[in-house]
Coordinates of N, CA and C in Angstrom, one line a residue:
I1 N 50.0 97.9 130.4 CA 49.8 96.5 129.8 C 50.5 95.5 130.7
R2 N 49.7 94.6 131.1 CA 50.2 93.6 132.0 C 51.1 92.6 131.4
G3 N 52.2 92.2 132.0 CA 53.1 91.2 131.5 C 54.1 91.6 130.5
Q4 N 54.1 92.9 130.1 CA 55.1 93.4 129.2 C 56.0 94.4 129.9
C5 N 57.3 94.3 129.6 CA 58.3 95.2 130.2 C 58.3 96.4 129.3
P6 N 58.2 97.6 129.8 CA 58.4 98.7 128.9 C 59.8 98.9 128.6
V7 N 60.1 99.3 127.3 CA 61.4 99.6 126.9 C 61.9 100.9 127.4
Q8 N 63.0 100.9 128.1 CA 63.6 102.1 128.6 C 64.0 103.0 127.5
P9 N 63.8 104.3 127.6 CA 64.2 105.2 126.5 C 65.6 105.2 126.1
W10 N 66.5 104.9 127.1 CA 67.9 104.9 126.8 C 68.3 103.6 126.0
R11 N 67.5 102.6 126.1 CA 67.7 101.4 125.3 C 67.4 101.6 123.9
K12 N 66.3 102.3 123.6 CA 66.0 102.6 122.2 C 67.1 103.4 121.5
K13 N 67.7 104.3 122.3 CA 68.8 105.1 121.7 C 70.1 104.3 121.5
W14 N 70.5 103.5 122.4 CA 71.8 102.8 122.4 C 71.8 101.4 121.8
M15 N 70.6 100.8 121.6 CA 70.5 99.4 121.1 C 71.1 99.4 119.6
P16 N 70.7 100.3 118.7 CA 71.3 100.3 117.4 C 72.8 100.4 117.3
I17 N 73.3 101.3 118.2 CA 74.7 101.5 118.3 C 75.4 100.2 118.8
A18 N 74.9 99.6 119.8 CA 75.5 98.3 120.3 C 75.4 97.2 119.2
L19 N 74.3 97.1 118.5 CA 74.2 96.1 117.4 C 75.2 96.4 116.3
L20 N 75.5 97.7 116.0 CA 76.4 98.0 114.9 C 77.8 97.6 115.4
I21 N 78.2 97.9 116.6 CA 79.5 97.6 117.1 C 79.7 96.0 117.1
L22 N 78.7 95.3 117.6 CA 78.7 93.8 117.6 C 78.9 93.3 116.2
T23 N 78.1 93.8 115.3 CA 78.2 93.3 113.9 C 79.6 93.6 113.3
N24 N 80.1 94.8 113.5 CA 81.4 95.1 113.0 C 82.5 94.2 113.6
S25 N 82.3 93.9 114.9 CA 83.3 93.1 115.6 C 83.3 91.6 115.0
L26 N 82.1 91.1 114.8 CA 82.0 89.7 114.3 C 82.5 89.7 112.8
Y27 N 82.2 90.7 112.0 CA 82.6 90.8 110.6 C 84.2 90.8 110.6
G28 N 84.8 91.6 111.5 CA 86.2 91.7 111.5 C 86.9 90.3 112.0
Q29 N 86.2 89.6 112.9 CA 86.7 88.3 113.3 C 86.7 87.3 112.2
H30 N 85.6 87.4 111.4 CA 85.5 86.5 110.3 C 86.6 86.7 109.3
D31 N 86.8 88.0 109.0 CA 87.9 88.3 108.0 C 89.3 87.9 108.6
T32 N 89.5 88.1 109.9 CA 90.7 87.7 110.5 C 91.0 86.2 110.3
V33 N 89.9 85.4 110.5 CA 90.0 83.9 110.3 C 90.4 83.6 108.9
L34 N 89.7 84.3 107.9 CA 90.0 84.1 106.5 C 91.4 84.5 106.1
I35 N 91.9 85.5 106.7 CA 93.3 86.0 106.4 C 94.3 85.0 106.9
K36 N 94.1 84.6 108.1 CA 95.0 83.6 108.7 C 94.9 82.3 107.9
S37 N 93.8 81.9 107.5 CA 93.6 80.7 106.7 C 94.4 80.8 105.3
A38 N 94.4 82.0 104.7 CA 95.1 82.2 103.5 C 96.6 82.0 103.7
V39 N 97.1 82.6 104.8 CA 98.5 82.5 105.1 C 98.9 81.0 105.4
Q40 N 98.0 80.4 106.2 CA 98.3 79.0 106.6 C 98.3 78.1 105.3
T41 N 97.4 78.3 104.4 CA 97.3 77.5 103.2 C 98.6 77.8 102.3
F42 N 99.0 79.0 102.3 CA 100.3 79.3 101.6 C 101.4 78.4 102.1
F43 N 101.5 78.3 103.5 CA 102.6 77.5 104.1 C 102.4 76.0 104.0
T44 N 101.1 75.6 103.9 CA 100.8 74.2 103.7 C 101.4 73.8 102.3
G45 N 101.2 74.7 101.3 CA 101.8 74.5 100.0 C 103.3 74.5 100.0
L46 N 103.9 75.4 100.8 CA 105.3 75.5 100.9 C 105.9 74.2 101.5
H47 N 105.3 73.8 102.6 CA 105.8 72.6 103.3 C 105.6 71.3 102.5
S48 N 104.6 71.3 101.7 CA 104.4 70.1 100.8 C 104.9 70.2 99.4
N49 N 105.7 71.3 99.2 CA 106.3 71.6 97.8 C 105.2 71.6 96.8
D50 N 104.0 72.2 97.1 CA 102.9 72.2 96.2 C 102.6 73.6 95.7
S51 N 103.3 74.0 94.5 CA 103.1 75.3 94.0 C 101.7 75.6 93.6
N52 N 100.9 74.6 93.2 CA 99.6 74.8 92.8 C 98.7 75.3 93.9
L53 N 99.0 74.7 95.1 CA 98.2 75.2 96.3 C 98.6 76.6 96.7
I54 N 99.9 76.9 96.6 CA 100.3 78.3 96.8 C 99.7 79.2 95.9
K55 N 99.5 78.9 94.6 CA 98.9 79.8 93.6 C 97.5 80.1 94.0
T56 N 96.8 79.2 94.7 CA 95.4 79.5 95.1 C 95.3 80.6 96.1
T57 N 96.4 80.9 96.8 CA 96.4 81.9 97.8 C 96.9 83.3 97.4
I58 N 97.5 83.4 96.2 CA 98.2 84.7 95.8 C 97.4 85.4 94.7
D59 N 97.5 86.7 94.8 CA 96.8 87.5 93.8 C 97.8 87.6 92.6
S60 N 97.2 88.0 91.4 CA 98.0 88.1 90.2 C 99.0 89.2 90.3
S61 N 98.9 90.1 91.2 CA 99.8 91.3 91.4 C 100.9 91.0 92.4
C62 N 101.0 89.8 92.9 CA 101.8 89.4 94.0 C 103.3 89.8 93.8
F63 N 103.9 90.4 94.9 CA 105.4 90.7 94.8 C 106.0 90.0 96.0
L64 N 107.3 89.7 95.9 CA 108.1 89.1 97.0 C 109.4 89.8 97.2
Y65 N 109.6 90.3 98.4 CA 110.9 91.0 98.8 C 111.5 90.4 100.0
S66 N 112.8 90.4 100.1 CA 113.5 89.9 101.3 C 114.5 91.1 101.7
I67 N 114.5 91.4 103.0 CA 115.4 92.4 103.5 C 116.4 91.7 104.4
M68 N 117.7 92.0 104.1 CA 118.8 91.4 105.0 C 119.8 92.4 105.2
Q69 N 120.5 92.3 106.4 CA 121.6 93.1 106.7 C 122.9 92.3 106.4
K70 N 123.7 92.9 105.5 CA 125.0 92.2 105.1 C 126.0 92.4 106.2
K71 N 127.0 91.6 106.1 CA 128.1 91.6 107.2 C 128.7 92.9 107.3
D72 N 128.8 93.7 106.2 CA 129.4 95.0 106.3 C 128.4 96.1 106.8
G73 N 127.2 95.7 107.2 CA 126.3 96.6 107.8 C 125.3 97.2 106.9
N74 N 125.5 97.0 105.6 CA 124.6 97.6 104.6 C 123.3 96.7 104.5
T75 N 122.2 97.3 104.1 CA 121.0 96.6 104.0 C 120.8 96.2 102.5
L76 N 120.4 95.0 102.4 CA 120.2 94.4 101.0 C 118.7 94.1 100.9
L77 N 118.1 94.6 99.8 CA 116.7 94.4 99.4 C 116.7 93.5 98.1
E78 N 116.2 92.3 98.3 CA 116.2 91.4 97.1 C 114.7 91.2 96.7
K79 N 114.5 91.3 95.4 CA 113.2 91.1 94.8 C 113.2 89.7 94.1
E80 N 112.2 88.9 94.3 CA 112.1 87.6 93.7 C 110.8 87.5 92.9
G81 N 110.9 87.0 91.7 CA 109.7 86.9 90.9 C 108.8 85.7 91.4
V82 N 107.5 85.9 91.3 CA 106.6 84.8 91.9 C 106.8 83.5 91.1
E83 N 106.9 83.6 89.8 CA 107.1 82.3 89.0 C 108.4 81.7 89.4
E84 N 109.5 82.4 89.6 CA 110.8 81.9 90.0 C 110.6 81.2 91.4
F85 N 109.9 81.9 92.3 CA 109.7 81.3 93.6 C 108.9 80.0 93.5
L86 N 107.8 80.0 92.8 CA 107.0 78.7 92.6 C 107.8 77.6 92.0
L87 N 108.7 77.9 91.0 CA 109.6 76.9 90.4 C 110.6 76.3 91.5
Q88 N 111.1 77.2 92.3 CA 112.0 76.7 93.4 C 111.3 75.8 94.3
V89 N 110.1 76.1 94.7 CA 109.3 75.3 95.6 C 109.1 73.9 95.0
T90 N 108.8 73.9 93.7 CA 108.6 72.6 93.0 C 109.9 71.8 92.9
K91 N 111.0 72.5 92.6 CA 112.3 71.8 92.5 C 112.7 71.2 93.9
M92 N 112.2 71.7 95.0 CA 112.6 71.3 96.3 C 111.8 70.0 96.7
K93 N 111.1 69.4 95.8 CA 110.3 68.2 96.1 C 111.2 67.2 96.9
G94 N 110.8 66.7 98.0 CA 111.6 65.8 98.7 C 112.4 66.4 99.8
Q95 N 112.6 67.7 99.8 CA 113.3 68.5 100.8 C 112.3 68.9 101.8
N96 N 112.7 69.0 103.1 CA 111.8 69.5 104.1 C 112.0 71.0 104.4
L97 N 111.0 71.7 103.9 CA 111.0 73.2 104.1 C 110.0 73.4 105.3
D98 N 110.5 73.9 106.4 CA 109.6 74.1 107.5 C 109.7 75.5 108.1
E99 N 108.8 76.3 107.8 CA 108.8 77.7 108.3 C 107.8 77.7 109.5
K100 N 108.3 77.8 110.7 CA 107.4 77.8 111.9 C 107.0 79.3 112.2
L101 N 105.7 79.5 112.0 CA 105.2 80.9 112.4 C 105.0 80.9 113.9
L102 N 105.5 82.0 114.5 CA 105.5 82.1 116.0 C 104.2 82.8 116.5
S103 N 103.7 83.7 115.7 CA 102.4 84.4 116.0 C 101.9 85.1 114.8
Y104 N 100.7 85.6 115.0 CA 100.0 86.4 114.0 C 99.6 87.7 114.6
D105 N 99.8 88.8 113.9 CA 99.3 90.1 114.2 C 98.6 90.6 112.9
I106 N 97.3 90.6 112.9 CA 96.5 90.9 111.7 C 95.9 92.3 111.9
K107 N 96.0 93.1 110.9 CA 95.4 94.5 110.8 C 94.6 94.6 109.6
I108 N 93.3 95.1 109.7 CA 92.4 95.1 108.5 C 91.9 96.5 108.4
D109 N 91.9 97.0 107.1 CA 91.2 98.3 106.8 C 90.4 98.0 105.5
G110 N 89.1 97.7 105.7 CA 88.2 97.5 104.6 C 88.7 96.3 103.8
V111 N 89.1 96.5 102.5 CA 89.5 95.4 101.6 C 91.1 95.2 101.6
M112 N 91.8 95.8 102.6 CA 93.2 95.7 102.6 C 93.6 95.2 104.0
A113 N 94.6 94.3 104.1 CA 95.0 93.8 105.4 C 96.5 93.5 105.3
I114 N 97.1 93.4 106.5 CA 98.5 92.9 106.7 C 98.5 91.8 107.8
A115 N 99.3 90.9 107.6 CA 99.6 89.9 108.7 C 101.1 89.9 109.0
W116 N 101.4 90.2 110.2 CA 102.8 90.3 110.7 C 103.1 88.9 111.3
T117 N 104.0 88.1 110.8 CA 104.2 86.8 111.3 C 105.7 86.5 111.6
P118 N 106.2 86.7 112.8 CA 107.6 86.2 113.1 C 107.7 84.7 112.8
Y119 N 108.9 84.3 112.4 CA 109.1 82.9 112.1 C 110.5 82.4 112.3
K120 N 110.6 81.1 112.4 CA 111.9 80.4 112.4 C 111.9 79.4 111.2
F121 N 112.9 79.4 110.4 CA 112.9 78.6 109.2 C 113.9 77.4 109.4
Y122 N 113.5 76.2 109.1 CA 114.3 75.0 109.1 C 114.4 74.3 107.8
F123 N 115.5 73.9 107.3 CA 115.7 73.2 106.1 C 116.2 71.8 106.4
N124 N 115.4 70.8 106.0 CA 115.8 69.4 106.3 C 116.1 69.2 107.8
G125 N 115.3 69.9 108.7 CA 115.4 69.7 110.1 C 116.5 70.5 110.8
Q126 N 117.3 71.3 110.0 CA 118.3 72.1 110.5 C 117.9 73.6 110.5
F127 N 118.1 74.3 111.6 CA 117.8 75.7 111.7 C 118.6 76.5 110.6
S128 N 117.9 77.3 109.8 CA 118.5 78.1 108.8 C 118.6 79.6 109.1
H129 N 117.4 80.2 109.4 CA 117.3 81.6 109.7 C 116.0 81.9 110.4
C130 N 115.8 83.1 110.8 CA 114.6 83.6 111.4 C 114.3 85.0 110.8
G131 N 113.1 85.5 111.2 CA 112.8 86.9 110.8 C 111.3 87.1 111.0
V132 N 110.8 88.1 110.2 CA 109.4 88.4 110.2 C 108.9 88.5 108.8
N133 N 107.7 87.9 108.5 CA 107.0 88.0 107.3 C 106.0 89.1 107.4
V134 N 105.8 90.0 106.4 CA 104.7 90.9 106.4 C 103.9 90.5 105.1
F135 N 102.8 90.0 105.3 CA 101.9 89.6 104.2 C 100.9 90.8 104.0
S136 N 100.9 91.3 102.7 CA 99.9 92.3 102.3 C 98.8 91.5 101.6
L137 N 97.6 91.8 102.0 CA 96.5 91.0 101.4 C 95.4 92.0 100.9
I138 N 94.7 91.5 99.9 CA 93.6 92.2 99.2 C 92.4 91.3 99.2
K139 N 91.2 91.9 99.5 CA 90.0 91.2 99.5 C 89.4 91.2 98.1
R140 N 89.3 90.1 97.5 CA 88.7 89.9 96.1 C 87.4 89.1 96.3
G141 N 86.3 89.8 96.2 CA 85.0 89.2 96.5 C 84.9 88.8 97.9
L142 N 84.8 87.5 98.2 CA 84.7 87.0 99.5 C 86.1 86.4 100.0
Q143 N 87.1 86.4 99.1 CA 88.4 85.8 99.4 C 89.4 86.8 99.7
W144 N 90.3 86.5 100.6 CA 91.5 87.3 100.8 C 92.7 86.6 100.1
K145 N 93.4 87.4 99.2 CA 94.5 87.0 98.4 C 95.7 87.7 98.9
I146 N 96.9 87.0 98.9 CA 98.1 87.6 99.2 C 98.6 88.4 98.0
M147 N 98.8 89.7 98.2 CA 99.3 90.5 97.1 C 100.8 90.8 97.2
G148 N 101.3 90.5 98.4 CA 102.8 90.7 98.5 C 103.3 90.1 99.8
I149 N 104.5 89.7 99.8 CA 105.2 89.2 101.0 C 106.6 89.9 101.1
T150 N 106.8 90.5 102.2 CA 108.1 91.1 102.5 C 108.6 90.4 103.7
D151 N 109.9 89.9 103.7 CA 110.4 89.2 104.9 C 111.8 89.7 105.2
T152 N 112.1 89.6 106.5 CA 113.5 89.8 106.9 C 114.1 88.4 107.2
R153 N 115.4 88.4 107.1 CA 116.1 87.1 107.3 C 117.4 87.4 108.1
R154 N 117.6 86.6 109.2 CA 118.8 86.8 110.0 C 119.0 85.5 110.7
K155 N 120.2 85.3 111.3 CA 120.6 84.2 112.1 C 120.7 84.5 113.5
Q156 N 120.9 85.7 113.9 CA 121.0 86.1 115.3 C 119.7 86.8 115.8
G157 N 119.5 86.8 117.1 CA 118.4 87.5 117.7 C 117.1 86.7 117.5
C158 N 117.1 85.4 117.2 CA 115.9 84.7 116.9 C 115.1 84.3 118.2
D159 N 115.8 84.2 119.3 CA 115.1 83.9 120.6 C 114.2 85.1 121.0
E160 N 114.5 86.3 120.5 CA 113.7 87.5 120.8 C 112.3 87.5 120.1
L161 N 112.2 86.7 119.0 CA 111.0 86.7 118.3 C 109.9 85.9 118.9
H162 N 108.6 86.4 118.9 CA 107.5 85.6 119.3 C 106.2 86.3 118.8

């Protein structure tokens, strides 16, 4: 047939596989954007003392943990209730809470994801502490919701974070 390119047999075999890989890659990128957006919206709420905005990002099962090393070398694990946290955010109205996220490392497995975000925290413009947040997220329908946050807190070794 004149003017038509024949399809190479190897293309028939590999084209569906290439399309599947491309589709999965694009799907994963879309989820990565949505996960990062959920985390950013959480911090927009924190920075503006808006507990209602924070509530839009968290799942009803959300947990909050902080891990710190005490001066005596022992490790301290603190659990904070979500409602208590939201109340503290509201009470800080007028205070400048600035958690600067240094990077994002997002891992996804189906409807579960984590976002690893090193940070430096400033209170009213003064450095307070640094550490790493680990956000655990769950996909509910088309939305990613934060189902837990575990963070570390320290004052030394902050320049090593990125």
